[in-house]
PDB file of N, CA and C in Angstrom:
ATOM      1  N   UNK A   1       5.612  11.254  -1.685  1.00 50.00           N
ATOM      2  CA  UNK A   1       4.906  10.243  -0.888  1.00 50.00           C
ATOM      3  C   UNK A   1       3.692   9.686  -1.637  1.00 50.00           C
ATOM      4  N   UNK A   2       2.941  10.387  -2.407  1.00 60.00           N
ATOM      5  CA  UNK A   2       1.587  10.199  -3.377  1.00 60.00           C
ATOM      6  C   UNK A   2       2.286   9.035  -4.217  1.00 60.00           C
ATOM      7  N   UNK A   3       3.333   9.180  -5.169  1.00 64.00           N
ATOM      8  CA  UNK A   3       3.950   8.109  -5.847  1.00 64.00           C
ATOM      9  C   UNK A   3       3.534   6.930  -5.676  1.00 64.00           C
ATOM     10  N   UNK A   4       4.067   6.558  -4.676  1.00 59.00           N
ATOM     11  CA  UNK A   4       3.879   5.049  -4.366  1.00 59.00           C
ATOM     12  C   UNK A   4       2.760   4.396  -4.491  1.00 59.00           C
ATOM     13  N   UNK A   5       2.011   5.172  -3.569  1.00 58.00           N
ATOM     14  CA  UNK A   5      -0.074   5.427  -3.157  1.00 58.00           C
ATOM     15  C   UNK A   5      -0.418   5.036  -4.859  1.00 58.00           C
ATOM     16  N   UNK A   6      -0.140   5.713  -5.511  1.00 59.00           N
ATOM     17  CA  UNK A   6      -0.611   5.888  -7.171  1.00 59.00           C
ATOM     18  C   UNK A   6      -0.017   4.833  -7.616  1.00 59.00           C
ATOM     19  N   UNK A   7       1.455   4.217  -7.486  1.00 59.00           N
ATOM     20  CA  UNK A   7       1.688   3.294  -7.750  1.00 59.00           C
ATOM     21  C   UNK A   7       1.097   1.997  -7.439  1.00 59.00           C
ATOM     22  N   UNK A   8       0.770   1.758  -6.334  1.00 57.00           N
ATOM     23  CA  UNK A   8      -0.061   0.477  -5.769  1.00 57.00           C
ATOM     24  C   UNK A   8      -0.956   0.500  -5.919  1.00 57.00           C
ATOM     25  N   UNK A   9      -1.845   1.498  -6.266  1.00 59.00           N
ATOM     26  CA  UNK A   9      -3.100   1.680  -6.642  1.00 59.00           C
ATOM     27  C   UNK A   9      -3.425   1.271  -7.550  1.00 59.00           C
ATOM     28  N   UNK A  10      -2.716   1.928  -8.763  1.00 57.00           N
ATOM     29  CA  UNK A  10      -2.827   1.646  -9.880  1.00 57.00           C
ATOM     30  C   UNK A  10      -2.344   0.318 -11.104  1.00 57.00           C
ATOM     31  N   UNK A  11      -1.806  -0.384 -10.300  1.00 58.00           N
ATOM     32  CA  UNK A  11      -1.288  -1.875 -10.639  1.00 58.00           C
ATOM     33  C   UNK A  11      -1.094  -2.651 -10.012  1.00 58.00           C
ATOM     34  N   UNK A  12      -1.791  -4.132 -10.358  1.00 56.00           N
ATOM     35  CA  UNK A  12      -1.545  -5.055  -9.461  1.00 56.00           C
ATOM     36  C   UNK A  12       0.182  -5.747  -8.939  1.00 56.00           C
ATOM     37  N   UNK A  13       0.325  -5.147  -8.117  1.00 58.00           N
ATOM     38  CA  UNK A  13       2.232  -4.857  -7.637  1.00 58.00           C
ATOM     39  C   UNK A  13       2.450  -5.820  -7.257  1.00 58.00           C
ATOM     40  N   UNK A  14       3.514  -6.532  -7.487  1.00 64.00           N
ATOM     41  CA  UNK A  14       4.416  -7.727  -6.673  1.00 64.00           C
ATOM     42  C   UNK A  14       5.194  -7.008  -5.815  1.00 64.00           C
ATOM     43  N   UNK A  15       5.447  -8.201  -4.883  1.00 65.00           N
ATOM     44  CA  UNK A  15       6.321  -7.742  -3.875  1.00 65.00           C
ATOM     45  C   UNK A  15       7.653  -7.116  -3.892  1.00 65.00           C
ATOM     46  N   UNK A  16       7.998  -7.528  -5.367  1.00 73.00           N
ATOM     47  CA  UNK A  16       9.575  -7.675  -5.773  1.00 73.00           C
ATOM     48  C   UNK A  16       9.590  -5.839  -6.396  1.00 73.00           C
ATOM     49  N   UNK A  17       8.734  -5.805  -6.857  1.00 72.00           N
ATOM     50  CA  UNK A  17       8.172  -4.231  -7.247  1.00 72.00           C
ATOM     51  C   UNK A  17       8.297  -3.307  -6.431  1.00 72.00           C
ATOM     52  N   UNK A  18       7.144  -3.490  -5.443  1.00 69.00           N
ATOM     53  CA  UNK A  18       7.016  -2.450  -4.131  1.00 69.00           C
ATOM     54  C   UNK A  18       8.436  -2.211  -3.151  1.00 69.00           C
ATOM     55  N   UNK A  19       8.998  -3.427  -3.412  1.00 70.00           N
ATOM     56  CA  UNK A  19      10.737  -3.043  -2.776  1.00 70.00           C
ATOM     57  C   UNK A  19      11.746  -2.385  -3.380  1.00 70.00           C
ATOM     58  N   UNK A  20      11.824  -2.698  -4.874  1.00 72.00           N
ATOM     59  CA  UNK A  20      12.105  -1.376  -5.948  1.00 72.00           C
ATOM     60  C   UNK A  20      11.527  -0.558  -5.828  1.00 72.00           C
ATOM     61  N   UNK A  21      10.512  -0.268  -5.658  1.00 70.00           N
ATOM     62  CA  UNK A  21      10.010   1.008  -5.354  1.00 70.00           C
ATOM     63  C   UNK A  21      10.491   1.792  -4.311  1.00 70.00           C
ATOM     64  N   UNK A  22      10.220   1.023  -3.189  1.00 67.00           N
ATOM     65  CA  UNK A  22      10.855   1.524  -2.075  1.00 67.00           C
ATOM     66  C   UNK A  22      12.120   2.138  -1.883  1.00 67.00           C
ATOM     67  N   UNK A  23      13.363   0.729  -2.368  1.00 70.00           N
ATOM     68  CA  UNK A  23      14.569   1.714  -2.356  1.00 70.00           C
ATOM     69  C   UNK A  23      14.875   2.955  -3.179  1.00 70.00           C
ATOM     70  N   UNK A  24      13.852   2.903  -3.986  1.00 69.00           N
ATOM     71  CA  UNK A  24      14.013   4.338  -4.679  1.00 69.00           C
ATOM     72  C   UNK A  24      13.754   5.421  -4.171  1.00 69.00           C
ATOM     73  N   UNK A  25      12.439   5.335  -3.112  1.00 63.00           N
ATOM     74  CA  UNK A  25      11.867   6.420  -2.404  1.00 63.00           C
ATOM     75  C   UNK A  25      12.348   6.826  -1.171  1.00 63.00           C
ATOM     76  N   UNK A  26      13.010   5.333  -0.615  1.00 63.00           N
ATOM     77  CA  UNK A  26      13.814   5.535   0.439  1.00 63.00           C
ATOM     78  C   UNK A  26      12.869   6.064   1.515  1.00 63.00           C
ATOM     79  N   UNK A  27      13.400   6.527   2.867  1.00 59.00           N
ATOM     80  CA  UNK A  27      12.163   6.119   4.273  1.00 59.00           C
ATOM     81  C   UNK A  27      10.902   6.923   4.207  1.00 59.00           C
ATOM     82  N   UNK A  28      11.110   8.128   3.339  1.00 63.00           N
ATOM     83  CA  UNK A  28       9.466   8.309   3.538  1.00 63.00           C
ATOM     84  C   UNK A  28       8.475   7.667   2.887  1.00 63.00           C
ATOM     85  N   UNK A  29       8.956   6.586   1.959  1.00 60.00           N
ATOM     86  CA  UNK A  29       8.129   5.969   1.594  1.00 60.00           C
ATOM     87  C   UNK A  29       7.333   4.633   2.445  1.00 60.00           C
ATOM     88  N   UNK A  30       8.212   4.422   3.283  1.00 63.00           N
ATOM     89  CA  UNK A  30       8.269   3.053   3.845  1.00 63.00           C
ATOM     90  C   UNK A  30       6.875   3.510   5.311  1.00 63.00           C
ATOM     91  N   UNK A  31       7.166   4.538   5.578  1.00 69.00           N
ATOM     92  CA  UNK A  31       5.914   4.710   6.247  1.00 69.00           C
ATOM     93  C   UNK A  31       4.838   5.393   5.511  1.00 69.00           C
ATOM     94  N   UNK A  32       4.774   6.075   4.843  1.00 70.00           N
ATOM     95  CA  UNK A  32       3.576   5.952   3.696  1.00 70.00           C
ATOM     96  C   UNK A  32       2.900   4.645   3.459  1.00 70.00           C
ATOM     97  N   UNK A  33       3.843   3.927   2.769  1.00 74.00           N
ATOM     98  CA  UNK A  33       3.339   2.344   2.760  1.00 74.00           C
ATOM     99  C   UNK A  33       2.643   1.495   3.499  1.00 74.00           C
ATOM    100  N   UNK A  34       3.162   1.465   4.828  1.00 71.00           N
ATOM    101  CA  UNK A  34       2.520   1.183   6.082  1.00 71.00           C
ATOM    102  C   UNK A  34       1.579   1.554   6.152  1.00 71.00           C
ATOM    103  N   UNK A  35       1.164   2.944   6.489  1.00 75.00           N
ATOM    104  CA  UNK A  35       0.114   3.705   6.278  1.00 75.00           C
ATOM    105  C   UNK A  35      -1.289   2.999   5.141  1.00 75.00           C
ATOM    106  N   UNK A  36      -0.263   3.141   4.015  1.00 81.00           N
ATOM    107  CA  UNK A  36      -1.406   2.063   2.981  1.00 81.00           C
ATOM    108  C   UNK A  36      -1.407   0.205   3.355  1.00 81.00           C
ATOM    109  N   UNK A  37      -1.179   0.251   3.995  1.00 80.00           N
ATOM    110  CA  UNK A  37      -1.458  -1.392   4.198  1.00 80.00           C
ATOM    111  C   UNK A  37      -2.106  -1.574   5.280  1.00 80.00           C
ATOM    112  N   UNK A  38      -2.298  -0.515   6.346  1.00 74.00           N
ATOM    113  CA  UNK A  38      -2.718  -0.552   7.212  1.00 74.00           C
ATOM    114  C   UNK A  38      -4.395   0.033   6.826  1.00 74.00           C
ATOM    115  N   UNK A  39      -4.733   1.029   5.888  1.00 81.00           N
ATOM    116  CA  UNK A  39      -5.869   1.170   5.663  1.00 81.00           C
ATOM    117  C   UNK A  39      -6.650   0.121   4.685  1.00 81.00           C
ATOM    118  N   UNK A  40      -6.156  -0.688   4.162  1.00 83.00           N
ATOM    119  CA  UNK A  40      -6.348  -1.339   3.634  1.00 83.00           C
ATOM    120  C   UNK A  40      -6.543  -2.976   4.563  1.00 83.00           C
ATOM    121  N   UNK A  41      -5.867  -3.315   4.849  1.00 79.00           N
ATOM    122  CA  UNK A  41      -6.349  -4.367   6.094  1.00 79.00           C
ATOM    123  C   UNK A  41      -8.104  -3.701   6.615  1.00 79.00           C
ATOM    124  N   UNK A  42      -7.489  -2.658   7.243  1.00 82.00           N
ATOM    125  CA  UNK A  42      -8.787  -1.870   8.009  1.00 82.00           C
ATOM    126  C   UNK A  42     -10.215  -2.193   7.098  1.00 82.00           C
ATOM    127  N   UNK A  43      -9.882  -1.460   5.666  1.00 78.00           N
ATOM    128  CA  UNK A  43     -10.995  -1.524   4.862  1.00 78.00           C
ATOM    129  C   UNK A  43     -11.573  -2.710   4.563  1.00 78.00           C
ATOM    130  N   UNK A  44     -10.523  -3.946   4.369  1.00 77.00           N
ATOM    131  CA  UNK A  44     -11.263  -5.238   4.379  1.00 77.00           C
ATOM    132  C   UNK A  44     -11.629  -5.864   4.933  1.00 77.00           C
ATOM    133  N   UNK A  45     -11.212  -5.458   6.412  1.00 77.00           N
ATOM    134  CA  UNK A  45     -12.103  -6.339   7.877  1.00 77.00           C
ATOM    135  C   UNK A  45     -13.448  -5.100   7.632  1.00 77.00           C
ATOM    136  N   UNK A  46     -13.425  -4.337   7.159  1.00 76.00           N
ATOM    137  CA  UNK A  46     -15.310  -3.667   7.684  1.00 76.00           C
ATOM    138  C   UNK A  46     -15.601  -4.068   6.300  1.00 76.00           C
ATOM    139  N   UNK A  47     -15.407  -4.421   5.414  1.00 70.00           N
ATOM    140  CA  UNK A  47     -16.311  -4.611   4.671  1.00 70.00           C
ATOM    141  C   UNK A  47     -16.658  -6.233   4.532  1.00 70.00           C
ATOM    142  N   UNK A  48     -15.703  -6.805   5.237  1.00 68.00           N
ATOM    143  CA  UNK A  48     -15.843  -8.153   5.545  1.00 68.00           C
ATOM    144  C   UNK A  48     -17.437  -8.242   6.561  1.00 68.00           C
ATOM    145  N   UNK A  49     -17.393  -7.188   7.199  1.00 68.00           N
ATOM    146  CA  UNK A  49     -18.224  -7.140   8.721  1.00 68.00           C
ATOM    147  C   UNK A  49     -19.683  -6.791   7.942  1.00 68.00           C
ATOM    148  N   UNK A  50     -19.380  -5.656   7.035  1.00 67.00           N
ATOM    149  CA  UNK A  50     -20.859  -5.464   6.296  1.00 67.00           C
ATOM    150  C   UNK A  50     -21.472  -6.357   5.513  1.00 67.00           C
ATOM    151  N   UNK A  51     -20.691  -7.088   4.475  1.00 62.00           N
ATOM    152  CA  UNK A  51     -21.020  -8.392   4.000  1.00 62.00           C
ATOM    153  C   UNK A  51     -21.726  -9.309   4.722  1.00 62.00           C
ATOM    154  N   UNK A  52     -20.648  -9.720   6.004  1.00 55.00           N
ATOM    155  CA  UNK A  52     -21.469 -11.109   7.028  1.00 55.00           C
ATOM    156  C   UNK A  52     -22.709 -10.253   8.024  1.00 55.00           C
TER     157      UNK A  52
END
């Protein structure tokens, strides 16, 4: 599950990527992922909020 996390982390990923990725990792990745897109939204609305 870390894979991916390290993967997106660590390079700026296209979409076409992260879906290769995916079918490789198959479903536990796909909510991992979520997971990271969802903290990430999160992180940029509060730091949007601390900025303004």
């Amino acid at each position: 599950m870390l894979d991916i996390m390290l993967f997106i982390i660590g390079r700026k990923v296209t979409i076409k990527g992260i879906i290769m990725q995916l079918k490789r990792q198959e479903n536990e990745c796909i909510s991992c992922f979520c997971l990271y897109l969802c903290s990430v939204i999160y992180n940029h609305l509060t730091w949007e909020r601390l900025i303004v």
